[in-house]
Tab-separated table of C-alpha atoms in Angstrom:
chain	number	residue	atom	x	y	z
B	1	UNK	CA	11.261	17.883	-9.473
B	2	UNK	CA	14.189	18.436	-7.593
B	3	UNK	CA	14.862	17.101	-4.030
B	4	UNK	CA	13.847	20.146	-1.708
B	5	UNK	CA	16.022	20.105	1.445
B	6	UNK	CA	14.473	21.628	5.178
B	7	UNK	CA	17.681	21.342	7.603
B	8	UNK	CA	19.606	18.224	9.233
B	9	UNK	CA	18.285	16.220	12.610
B	10	UNK	CA	19.029	13.620	15.151
B	11	UNK	CA	16.325	11.222	15.401
B	12	UNK	CA	15.801	7.758	17.922
B	13	UNK	CA	12.114	7.651	16.010
B	14	UNK	CA	13.367	4.220	14.066
B	15	UNK	CA	14.766	2.882	16.347
B	16	UNK	CA	12.209	3.235	19.288
B	17	UNK	CA	9.533	2.207	16.815
B	18	UNK	CA	11.704	-0.861	16.643
B	19	UNK	CA	12.330	-1.281	19.940
B	20	UNK	CA	8.031	-1.317	20.941
B	21	UNK	CA	6.722	-4.696	23.190
B	22	UNK	CA	3.657	-6.249	20.826
B	23	UNK	CA	0.911	-4.437	21.766
B	24	UNK	CA	-2.728	-3.602	21.169
B	25	UNK	CA	-1.741	-0.809	19.360
B	26	UNK	CA	-0.252	-2.887	17.138
B	27	UNK	CA	-3.308	-5.112	16.732
B	28	UNK	CA	-5.560	-2.004	15.545
B	29	UNK	CA	-3.044	-0.831	13.109
B	30	UNK	CA	-3.105	-5.146	11.935
B	31	UNK	CA	-6.769	-4.945	11.456
B	32	UNK	CA	-7.252	-0.859	10.189
B	33	UNK	CA	-4.812	-1.836	7.285
B	34	UNK	CA	-4.053	-5.270	6.878
B	35	UNK	CA	-7.767	-6.586	6.293
B	36	UNK	CA	-7.118	-4.588	2.683
B	37	UNK	CA	-5.987	-8.231	1.340
B	38	UNK	CA	-8.633	-9.524	2.635
B	39	UNK	CA	-11.476	-7.329	0.396
B	40	UNK	CA	-9.068	-7.907	-2.803
B	41	UNK	CA	-9.539	-11.880	-1.898
B	42	UNK	CA	-13.244	-10.864	-1.842
B	43	UNK	CA	-12.790	-9.034	-5.202
B	44	UNK	CA	-11.343	-11.502	-7.336
B	45	UNK	CA	-13.323	-14.329	-5.578
B	46	UNK	CA	-16.124	-13.388	-5.992
B	47	UNK	CA	-16.039	-12.165	-9.759
B	48	UNK	CA	-14.549	-15.937	-10.330
B	49	UNK	CA	-17.420	-17.979	-8.461
B	50	UNK	CA	-19.849	-15.552	-10.529
B	51	UNK	CA	-18.483	-15.988	-14.192
B	52	UNK	CA	-20.966	-18.632	-15.027
B	53	UNK	CA	-23.964	-17.212	-13.542
B	54	UNK	CA	-23.285	-13.723	-14.626
B	55	UNK	CA	-23.058	-14.796	-18.248
B	56	UNK	CA	-26.737	-17.163	-18.344
B	57	UNK	CA	-28.906	-15.023	-19.941
B	58	UNK	CA	-30.951	-12.791	-17.204
B	59	UNK	CA	-28.326	-11.927	-15.967
B	60	UNK	CA	-28.782	-8.104	-16.845
B	61	UNK	CA	-25.160	-8.206	-19.035
B	62	UNK	CA	-24.920	-9.438	-22.075
B	63	UNK	CA	-21.236	-10.737	-21.223
B	64	UNK	CA	-19.620	-14.383	-21.425
B	65	UNK	CA	-18.005	-16.031	-19.075
B	66	UNK	CA	-14.462	-15.926	-20.651
B	67	UNK	CA	-15.214	-12.321	-20.635
B	68	UNK	CA	-15.446	-12.340	-17.070
B	69	UNK	CA	-12.545	-13.930	-16.488
B	70	UNK	CA	-10.550	-12.918	-19.156
B	71	UNK	CA	-11.345	-9.262	-20.079
B	72	UNK	CA	-12.918	-8.247	-17.093
B	73	UNK	CA	-9.992	-10.163	-14.458
B	74	UNK	CA	-6.946	-8.307	-17.158
B	75	UNK	CA	-8.346	-4.758	-16.110
B	76	UNK	CA	-9.192	-5.531	-13.043
B	77	UNK	CA	-4.932	-6.066	-12.473
B	78	UNK	CA	-4.748	-3.458	-15.113
B	79	UNK	CA	-6.490	-0.803	-12.934
B	80	UNK	CA	-4.142	-2.549	-9.986
B	81	UNK	CA	-1.193	-1.314	-11.728
B	82	UNK	CA	-2.285	1.756	-12.823
B	83	UNK	CA	-3.317	2.399	-9.305
B	84	UNK	CA	-0.216	1.372	-7.704
B	85	UNK	CA	2.298	4.191	-10.173
B	86	UNK	CA	-0.065	7.205	-9.214
B	87	UNK	CA	-0.761	6.338	-5.565
B	88	UNK	CA	2.151	4.621	-5.027
B	89	UNK	CA	3.921	8.068	-5.876
B	90	UNK	CA	1.119	10.697	-4.166
B	91	UNK	CA	1.998	8.314	-1.009
B	92	UNK	CA	5.559	8.920	-1.100
B	93	UNK	CA	4.871	12.664	-1.948
B	94	UNK	CA	1.849	13.379	0.867
B	95	UNK	CA	1.895	10.806	3.171
B	96	UNK	CA	0.220	7.474	4.014
B	97	UNK	CA	-2.289	8.039	6.231
B	98	UNK	CA	-4.311	10.148	3.476
B	99	UNK	CA	-3.221	8.184	0.921
B	100	UNK	CA	-4.740	5.283	2.648
B	101	UNK	CA	-7.827	6.472	3.331
B	102	UNK	CA	-8.419	7.844	-0.460
B	103	UNK	CA	-7.453	4.655	-1.876
B	104	UNK	CA	-9.835	2.934	0.385
B	105	UNK	CA	-13.067	5.611	-1.140
B	106	UNK	CA	-11.911	4.889	-5.031
B	107	UNK	CA	-12.490	1.164	-4.242
B	108	UNK	CA	-15.572	1.920	-2.515
B	109	UNK	CA	-17.668	3.947	-4.724
B	110	UNK	CA	-16.284	1.598	-7.798
B	111	UNK	CA	-17.073	-1.961	-5.918
B	112	UNK	CA	-21.239	-0.076	-5.643
B	113	UNK	CA	-20.803	1.229	-9.270
B	114	UNK	CA	-20.119	-2.318	-10.120
B	115	UNK	CA	-22.490	-3.478	-8.314
B	116	UNK	CA	-25.205	-1.282	-11.071
B	117	UNK	CA	-23.931	-2.249	-14.086
B	118	UNK	CA	-26.372	-2.396	-16.657
B	119	UNK	CA	-23.758	-3.759	-19.967
B	120	UNK	CA	-20.548	-4.512	-20.394
B	121	UNK	CA	-18.570	-2.043	-20.755
B	122	UNK	CA	-20.151	-0.754	-17.495
B	123	UNK	CA	-19.050	-3.905	-15.858
B	124	UNK	CA	-15.822	-3.526	-17.512
B	125	UNK	CA	-14.639	0.463	-16.738
B	126	UNK	CA	-16.066	0.047	-12.860
B	127	UNK	CA	-13.885	-3.262	-12.890
B	128	UNK	CA	-10.670	-1.073	-13.941
B	129	UNK	CA	-11.456	1.742	-11.274
B	130	UNK	CA	-11.923	-1.422	-8.536
B	131	UNK	CA	-8.904	-2.212	-9.358
B	132	UNK	CA	-7.560	1.326	-9.621
B	133	UNK	CA	-7.765	1.382	-5.576
B	134	UNK	CA	-6.600	-1.606	-4.526
B	135	UNK	CA	-3.444	-1.035	-6.041
B	136	UNK	CA	-3.244	2.388	-4.832
B	137	UNK	CA	-3.692	0.373	-1.315
B	138	UNK	CA	-1.559	-2.248	-2.249
B	139	UNK	CA	1.506	0.655	-1.983
B	140	UNK	CA	0.123	2.808	0.877
B	141	UNK	CA	-0.631	-0.056	3.588
B	142	UNK	CA	2.520	-1.785	2.778
B	143	UNK	CA	4.520	0.968	3.412
B	144	UNK	CA	2.517	1.915	6.983
B	145	UNK	CA	2.494	-1.306	7.665
B	146	UNK	CA	6.381	-2.007	7.318
B	147	UNK	CA	7.087	1.675	9.205
B	148	UNK	CA	5.103	1.257	12.110
B	149	UNK	CA	5.745	-2.548	13.256
B	150	UNK	CA	9.014	-3.639	15.116
B	151	UNK	CA	11.567	-5.400	12.833
B	152	UNK	CA	11.588	-8.919	14.827
B	153	UNK	CA	7.658	-9.216	14.018
B	154	UNK	CA	8.129	-7.685	10.608
B	155	UNK	CA	8.714	-10.945	7.909
B	156	UNK	CA	5.499	-13.145	9.983
B	157	UNK	CA	3.421	-10.131	9.762
B	158	UNK	CA	3.365	-9.239	6.874
B	159	UNK	CA	3.247	-12.294	5.655
B	160	UNK	CA	0.020	-13.191	7.412
B	161	UNK	CA	-1.258	-9.758	6.558
B	162	UNK	CA	-0.813	-10.479	2.486
B	163	UNK	CA	-1.817	-13.891	3.205
B	164	UNK	CA	-5.036	-12.850	4.988
B	165	UNK	CA	-6.190	-12.153	0.914
B	166	UNK	CA	-7.451	-15.965	1.558
B	167	UNK	CA	-9.853	-15.152	4.550
B	168	UNK	CA	-11.317	-12.796	1.652
B	169	UNK	CA	-11.468	-15.821	-0.525
B	170	UNK	CA	-12.838	-18.005	1.434
B	171	UNK	CA	-15.561	-15.598	2.556
B	172	UNK	CA	-16.070	-14.241	-0.748
B	173	UNK	CA	-16.527	-18.332	-2.075
B	174	UNK	CA	-18.816	-19.171	0.542
B	175	UNK	CA	-20.862	-16.596	-0.170
B	176	UNK	CA	-21.778	-16.339	-3.228
B	177	UNK	CA	-23.143	-20.054	-2.667
B	178	UNK	CA	-26.732	-18.768	-1.792
B	179	UNK	CA	-26.398	-15.510	-4.010
B	180	UNK	CA	-26.499	-17.647	-6.602
B	181	UNK	CA	-29.282	-20.442	-5.998
B	182	UNK	CA	-30.883	-18.729	-3.331
B	183	UNK	CA	-31.381	-15.361	-4.864
B	184	UNK	CA	-33.202	-14.977	-8.456
B	185	UNK	CA	-30.000	-14.695	-11.346
B	186	UNK	CA	-30.172	-10.485	-12.088
B	187	UNK	CA	-30.443	-9.639	-8.156
B	188	UNK	CA	-27.393	-12.510	-6.342
B	189	UNK	CA	-24.237	-10.753	-7.927
B	190	UNK	CA	-25.125	-7.623	-7.242
B	191	UNK	CA	-25.641	-7.972	-3.472
B	192	UNK	CA	-22.589	-9.766	-3.874
B	193	UNK	CA	-20.495	-6.348	-4.760
B	194	UNK	CA	-22.355	-5.036	-2.159
B	195	UNK	CA	-21.327	-6.580	0.782
B	196	UNK	CA	-17.606	-5.721	-0.285
B	197	UNK	CA	-19.219	-2.097	0.087
B	198	UNK	CA	-20.565	-2.812	3.659
B	199	UNK	CA	-16.488	-4.662	4.630
B	200	UNK	CA	-15.030	-1.468	3.408
B	201	UNK	CA	-16.893	0.643	5.348
B	202	UNK	CA	-16.346	-0.785	8.531
B	203	UNK	CA	-12.926	-1.138	7.266
B	204	UNK	CA	-13.534	2.169	7.196
B	205	UNK	CA	-13.808	2.706	10.525
B	206	UNK	CA	-11.171	1.268	11.745
B	207	UNK	CA	-8.461	2.544	9.850
B	208	UNK	CA	-9.319	7.087	10.956
B	209	UNK	CA	-7.381	5.935	13.952
B	210	UNK	CA	-4.233	4.629	12.407
B	211	UNK	CA	-1.312	7.439	12.689
B	212	UNK	CA	1.082	8.955	9.615
B	213	UNK	CA	3.811	7.047	9.960
B	214	UNK	CA	6.717	8.581	11.955
B	215	UNK	CA	9.136	7.473	9.451
B	216	UNK	CA	8.001	9.315	6.778
B	217	UNK	CA	7.268	12.630	8.728
B	218	UNK	CA	10.514	13.149	10.555
B	219	UNK	CA	12.213	12.670	6.882
B	220	UNK	CA	9.379	15.407	5.597
B	221	UNK	CA	10.524	18.004	8.070
B	222	UNK	CA	8.040	16.986	10.666
B	223	UNK	CA	9.695	15.121	13.036
B	224	UNK	CA	8.504	17.552	16.094
B	225	UNK	CA	5.005	15.062	14.750
B	226	UNK	CA	6.781	12.600	14.452
B	227	UNK	CA	8.040	11.863	17.958
B	228	UNK	CA	4.219	13.066	19.384
B	229	UNK	CA	3.037	10.611	17.029
B	230	UNK	CA	5.834	7.990	19.458
B	231	UNK	CA	5.114	9.444	22.794
B	232	UNK	CA	1.669	8.735	22.384
B	233	UNK	CA	2.415	5.193	21.446
B	234	UNK	CA	4.505	4.559	24.922
B	235	UNK	CA	2.233	6.823	26.419
B	236	UNK	CA	-0.804	3.671	25.138
B	237	UNK	CA	1.244	1.078	25.908
B	238	UNK	CA	2.226	1.863	29.154
B	239	UNK	CA	5.472	-0.199	30.104
B	240	UNK	CA	8.508	1.535	31.339
B	241	UNK	CA	10.817	1.245	27.963
B	242	UNK	CA	14.500	0.977	27.575
B	243	UNK	CA	15.733	4.183	26.068
B	244	UNK	CA	17.041	3.394	22.916
B	245	UNK	CA	20.692	3.897	21.848
B	246	UNK	CA	21.298	4.059	18.257
B	247	UNK	CA	20.427	7.557	16.380
B	248	UNK	CA	20.489	8.307	12.537
B	249	UNK	CA	21.026	11.997	11.430
B	250	UNK	CA	19.025	13.115	8.478
B	251	UNK	CA	18.758	15.637	5.730
B	252	UNK	CA	15.066	17.006	5.975
B	253	UNK	CA	12.983	17.542	2.644
B	254	UNK	CA	9.768	18.485	1.627
B	255	UNK	CA	10.026	15.983	-1.503
B	256	UNK	CA	12.414	13.681	-3.199
B	257	UNK	CA	12.519	14.086	-6.994
B	258	UNK	CA	10.896	10.973	-8.777
B	259	UNK	CA	14.095	11.024	-11.013
B	260	UNK	CA	16.151	10.254	-7.993
B	261	UNK	CA	13.605	7.672	-6.728
B	262	UNK	CA	13.993	6.190	-10.051
B	263	UNK	CA	17.493	5.998	-10.344
B	264	UNK	CA	18.280	4.931	-6.616
B	265	UNK	CA	16.054	1.988	-7.539
B	266	UNK	CA	17.802	1.462	-11.103
B	267	UNK	CA	21.497	1.900	-10.725
B	268	UNK	CA	21.943	2.036	-7.254
B	269	UNK	CA	20.007	-0.938	-6.203
B	270	UNK	CA	19.999	-2.906	-9.540
B	271	UNK	CA	20.286	-6.844	-8.151
B	272	UNK	CA	17.705	-6.356	-5.989
B	273	UNK	CA	15.632	-4.970	-8.436
B	274	UNK	CA	15.608	-7.484	-10.652
B	275	UNK	CA	14.947	-9.743	-7.503
B	276	UNK	CA	11.684	-7.696	-6.958
B	277	UNK	CA	10.851	-8.114	-10.208
B	278	UNK	CA	11.305	-12.309	-10.565
B	279	UNK	CA	9.354	-12.881	-7.669
B	280	UNK	CA	6.502	-10.668	-8.378
B	281	UNK	CA	6.112	-11.845	-11.842
B	282	UNK	CA	6.330	-15.857	-10.812
B	283	UNK	CA	3.683	-15.050	-8.341
B	284	UNK	CA	1.863	-13.129	-10.327
B	285	UNK	CA	1.265	-15.460	-13.478
B	286	UNK	CA	0.085	-18.513	-11.257
B	287	UNK	CA	-2.539	-16.281	-8.882
B	288	UNK	CA	-3.602	-14.743	-11.418
B	289	UNK	CA	-4.400	-16.960	-13.473
B	290	UNK	CA	-5.515	-19.437	-11.247
B	291	UNK	CA	-7.807	-17.167	-9.103
B	292	UNK	CA	-9.832	-15.461	-11.630
B	293	UNK	CA	-9.593	-18.578	-13.824
B	294	UNK	CA	-10.700	-21.528	-11.370
B	295	UNK	CA	-14.677	-21.931	-11.874
B	296	UNK	CA	-14.041	-22.144	-15.310
B	297	UNK	CA	-12.500	-24.795	-15.076
B	298	UNK	CA	-14.790	-26.437	-12.660
B	299	UNK	CA	-17.125	-25.506	-15.254
B	300	UNK	CA	-15.992	-26.360	-18.939
B	301	UNK	CA	-14.137	-30.046	-16.941
B	302	UNK	CA	-16.786	-31.138	-14.152
B	303	UNK	CA	-19.970	-29.286	-15.272
B	304	UNK	CA	-19.603	-27.347	-11.577
B	305	UNK	CA	-21.662	-23.640	-11.934
B	306	UNK	CA	-23.288	-23.010	-8.773
B	307	UNK	CA	-21.613	-24.801	-6.392
B	308	UNK	CA	-18.065	-23.791	-7.050
B	309	UNK	CA	-18.193	-21.255	-4.005
B	310	UNK	CA	-17.489	-24.802	-1.796
B	311	UNK	CA	-14.589	-25.922	-4.173
B	312	UNK	CA	-12.620	-22.150	-3.694
B	313	UNK	CA	-13.580	-21.834	-0.318
B	314	UNK	CA	-11.055	-24.739	0.467
B	315	UNK	CA	-8.449	-23.911	-2.070
B	316	UNK	CA	-8.440	-20.197	0.399
B	317	UNK	CA	-8.472	-21.544	4.279
B	318	UNK	CA	-4.795	-24.040	2.686
B	319	UNK	CA	-3.697	-20.044	0.869
B	320	UNK	CA	-3.975	-19.077	4.161
B	321	UNK	CA	-2.434	-21.768	6.886
B	322	UNK	CA	0.296	-21.481	4.575
B	323	UNK	CA	1.923	-18.239	5.489
B	324	UNK	CA	0.079	-18.665	8.954
B	325	UNK	CA	2.062	-21.619	9.645
B	326	UNK	CA	4.918	-21.196	7.319
B	327	UNK	CA	5.038	-16.720	8.516
B	328	UNK	CA	6.960	-17.020	11.138
B	329	UNK	CA	9.995	-19.101	9.812
B	330	UNK	CA	11.311	-15.999	7.176
B	331	UNK	CA	11.741	-14.815	10.509
B	332	UNK	CA	14.197	-17.418	11.944
B	333	UNK	CA	15.230	-19.461	9.195
B	334	UNK	CA	15.737	-16.654	7.057
B	335	UNK	CA	14.459	-14.756	4.009
B	336	UNK	CA	16.780	-16.517	1.282
B	337	UNK	CA	15.655	-19.863	2.522
B	338	UNK	CA	12.566	-19.565	2.814
B	339	UNK	CA	11.164	-17.700	-0.037
B	340	UNK	CA	13.137	-20.201	-2.697
B	341	UNK	CA	11.542	-23.013	-0.661
B	342	UNK	CA	8.233	-22.096	-1.453
B	343	UNK	CA	9.449	-20.499	-4.662
B	344	UNK	CA	10.637	-24.255	-6.228
B	345	UNK	CA	8.642	-26.943	-4.250
B	346	UNK	CA	5.022	-24.952	-5.221
B	347	UNK	CA	6.413	-24.857	-8.966
B	348	UNK	CA	7.437	-28.692	-8.670
B	349	UNK	CA	4.166	-29.761	-6.831
B	350	UNK	CA	1.667	-27.826	-9.966
B	351	UNK	CA	4.221	-29.354	-12.738
B	352	UNK	CA	2.974	-32.890	-11.578
B	353	UNK	CA	-0.273	-31.289	-10.801
B	354	UNK	CA	-0.288	-30.562	-15.194
B	355	UNK	CA	0.680	-33.885	-15.347
B	356	UNK	CA	-2.107	-34.959	-13.513
B	357	UNK	CA	-4.555	-33.567	-14.784
B	358	UNK	CA	-3.798	-34.175	-18.452
B	359	UNK	CA	-3.381	-37.657	-17.458
B	360	UNK	CA	-6.823	-37.721	-16.930
B	361	UNK	CA	-6.404	-39.052	-13.327
B	362	UNK	CA	-8.069	-35.666	-11.520
B	363	UNK	CA	-11.623	-35.249	-10.587
B	364	UNK	CA	-13.334	-32.017	-9.498
B	365	UNK	CA	-12.590	-33.169	-5.842
B	366	UNK	CA	-8.884	-34.444	-6.217
B	367	UNK	CA	-7.748	-31.292	-8.280
B	368	UNK	CA	-8.982	-29.023	-5.584
B	369	UNK	CA	-6.902	-31.174	-2.816
B	370	UNK	CA	-4.279	-30.687	-5.566
B	371	UNK	CA	-4.397	-27.090	-5.681
B	372	UNK	CA	-4.569	-26.783	-1.658
B	373	UNK	CA	-0.976	-28.080	-1.754
B	374	UNK	CA	0.608	-26.315	-4.118
B	375	UNK	CA	-1.467	-22.666	-2.637
B	376	UNK	CA	-0.154	-23.939	0.814
B	377	UNK	CA	3.572	-23.826	0.025
B	378	UNK	CA	3.398	-21.055	-2.732
B	379	UNK	CA	0.885	-18.231	-0.074
B	380	UNK	CA	4.399	-18.142	2.019
B	381	UNK	CA	6.221	-17.190	-1.045
B	382	UNK	CA	3.764	-14.781	-2.897
B	383	UNK	CA	3.462	-12.647	0.556
B	384	UNK	CA	7.115	-12.588	0.815
B	385	UNK	CA	7.622	-10.923	-2.693
B	386	UNK	CA	5.457	-8.075	-0.748
B	387	UNK	CA	7.472	-8.050	2.585
B	388	UNK	CA	10.844	-7.887	-0.213
B	389	UNK	CA	10.593	-5.252	-1.977
B	390	UNK	CA	8.473	-3.132	0.567
B	391	UNK	CA	11.907	-3.443	2.990
B	392	UNK	CA	15.109	-3.738	0.690
B	393	UNK	CA	14.818	-0.045	-0.855
B	394	UNK	CA	15.455	3.120	1.019
B	395	UNK	CA	12.595	4.883	3.170
B	396	UNK	CA	12.281	7.740	0.829
B	397	UNK	CA	11.182	5.137	-2.005
B	398	UNK	CA	9.433	2.715	-0.696
B	399	UNK	CA	5.565	3.373	-2.058
B	400	UNK	CA	7.098	3.970	-4.908
B	401	UNK	CA	9.021	0.836	-5.378
B	402	UNK	CA	6.065	-2.058	-3.871
B	403	UNK	CA	3.890	-0.289	-6.917
B	404	UNK	CA	6.710	-0.201	-9.146
B	405	UNK	CA	7.446	-3.891	-8.169
B	406	UNK	CA	3.251	-4.311	-8.299
B	407	UNK	CA	3.097	-2.831	-11.439
B	408	UNK	CA	5.327	-4.502	-14.023
B	409	UNK	CA	5.435	-7.864	-12.218
B	410	UNK	CA	1.769	-8.024	-12.288
B	411	UNK	CA	1.025	-6.497	-15.687
B	412	UNK	CA	3.347	-9.148	-17.197
B	413	UNK	CA	1.998	-12.009	-15.384
B	414	UNK	CA	-1.258	-10.609	-13.737
B	415	UNK	CA	-2.651	-9.501	-17.007
B	416	UNK	CA	-1.025	-11.756	-19.814
B	417	UNK	CA	-1.651	-14.871	-17.021
B	418	UNK	CA	-5.942	-14.849	-16.725
B	419	UNK	CA	-6.233	-13.522	-20.256
B	420	UNK	CA	-4.264	-16.582	-21.360
B	421	UNK	CA	-5.250	-19.176	-18.834
B	422	UNK	CA	-8.759	-18.301	-19.904
B	423	UNK	CA	-8.598	-18.777	-23.553
B	424	UNK	CA	-6.489	-22.395	-23.031
B	425	UNK	CA	-9.348	-23.613	-20.683
B	426	UNK	CA	-12.121	-22.161	-22.753
B	427	UNK	CA	-10.614	-24.805	-25.253
B	428	UNK	CA	-11.762	-27.589	-23.588
B	429	UNK	CA	-8.745	-29.880	-24.442
B	430	UNK	CA	-6.913	-31.274	-20.940
B	431	UNK	CA	-3.464	-31.262	-22.752
B	432	UNK	CA	-4.086	-27.198	-22.320
B	433	UNK	CA	-4.900	-25.869	-19.495
B	434	UNK	CA	-2.311	-28.328	-18.235
B	435	UNK	CA	0.157	-26.319	-19.981
B	436	UNK	CA	-0.796	-23.333	-18.466
B	437	UNK	CA	-0.521	-25.404	-15.169
B	438	UNK	CA	3.106	-25.792	-16.379
B	439	UNK	CA	3.918	-22.267	-17.340
B	440	UNK	CA	2.835	-21.010	-13.950
B	441	UNK	CA	4.803	-24.035	-11.891
B	442	UNK	CA	8.126	-23.564	-14.590
B	443	UNK	CA	7.774	-19.304	-13.657
B	444	UNK	CA	7.701	-19.808	-9.912
B	445	UNK	CA	10.510	-22.435	-10.059
B	446	UNK	CA	12.981	-19.466	-11.985
B	447	UNK	CA	12.027	-16.910	-8.970
B	448	UNK	CA	12.872	-19.301	-6.594
B	449	UNK	CA	16.657	-19.473	-8.073
B	450	UNK	CA	16.982	-15.546	-8.549
B	451	UNK	CA	16.331	-15.700	-5.289
B	452	UNK	CA	18.994	-18.052	-4.319
B	453	UNK	CA	21.298	-16.078	-6.075
B	454	UNK	CA	20.104	-12.807	-4.935
B	455	UNK	CA	18.186	-12.420	-2.046
B	456	UNK	CA	19.125	-10.141	0.687
B	457	UNK	CA	19.524	-11.188	4.079
B	458	UNK	CA	17.089	-8.657	6.018
B	459	UNK	CA	15.395	-11.428	8.792
B	460	UNK	CA	15.291	-8.810	12.550
B	461	UNK	CA	16.956	-6.309	10.532
B	462	UNK	CA	16.028	-2.719	11.419
B	463	UNK	CA	14.630	-1.252	7.748
B	464	UNK	CA	17.976	1.520	7.590
B	465	UNK	CA	19.735	-1.339	8.374
B	466	UNK	CA	18.625	-3.033	5.076
B	467	UNK	CA	18.407	-0.021	3.509
B	468	UNK	CA	19.897	3.361	4.471
B	469	UNK	CA	17.116	6.091	3.961
B	470	UNK	CA	18.215	8.354	1.097
B	471	UNK	CA	18.628	11.277	3.045
B	472	UNK	CA	20.836	10.165	5.763
B	473	UNK	CA	23.603	12.068	6.690
B	474	UNK	CA	26.923	9.406	5.201
B	475	UNK	CA	24.417	6.871	4.198
B	476	UNK	CA	26.198	3.322	2.466
B	477	UNK	CA	24.992	1.822	-0.703
B	478	UNK	CA	23.990	-1.359	-1.230
B	479	UNK	CA	23.590	-3.210	-4.967
């Protein structure tokens, strides 16, 4: 599709959004949009901790634990990759608001149908569809959040929001304990999926009040709507605000051609493309393998299959504390030093954990403690991967950029990770599992080294200063 130009305007919308003080309105954005990561964490953790229970006779589904932790997990991630690409393209074309409503509805329907699984193929199908909705959420939500949050808060807020995945993970882990122990084997896991639907419905009610991105509107020929939304936000905040001096001139377009989007990412920003892929592959391999497979480790090596939620909740809390306590450093110390430090540091810690595990020096408790330390550091880095790709490309390509890196990086690390990890753990040989740990650590270290050489200093800068919109008159380009 070719670009369709509609006119040229000058606007102060980006500067007006960036100079807003933090307010209740911004908290509404965080709650309405950011809570999707809680849903994802809930989903993934519930399945991981239910794997042993689903494999038991009488569960209502003829499936093995390795299939739940391996094939079903890979299909979920494959669905997320497909959904990110499909809905990411639609998000750049039709706007953020329409798509973050649609993708949540897809998630809700698929999760509900998963709860009614009666055979393995049904379970696999709707795990794929649940991932399809979640993947679309990543593209639509990250785009909207970055375009609505003031630049001086963007790094911290984005990293904490992405880290909130682990609040869902902790909740999902703790919920599975009573559901597995107090309910019949064919009922507990179904109720667990039903709780995800209830949480999703509550988020949908809040999300209805989130506006369309004014940045998206003015570029797509709807500048009056963009100005009205910003007027409403300023009125709601109710403070005297200085008039921003910065303005930008853009050539408005109804649509941006897909060929131009692809050309922008690969030809105009090749170094940033390599950077995005490196960060995503590293965190995706580590997190998808361990998130889906930790219950399998506890069951295989420590004979723990009904109380795995307690152990995973500890890991999840450590994961959330990482972004919460380290997030502000990405805006103050800077993106490059913090991203590289968290990637390389977590990789080195994981190599140490692999050695201890292979030597038989860890119990279920001490292994959980090691993973908590590793992922405290890794979580902030993993969250920064989403932040990086959502802010270093032009606005017209933002959702597709997020979708592209999520899909390619996660396909490489997130599909291969669970499949390889499940087969290595299933062997029951400590050295095989230690090998999986080692590979995850090395890939993370590689991502940190790429950040050192190709990272972008984006802290406290407006999105348009980091990467000028394609429609900006006389926009400068950076590799």
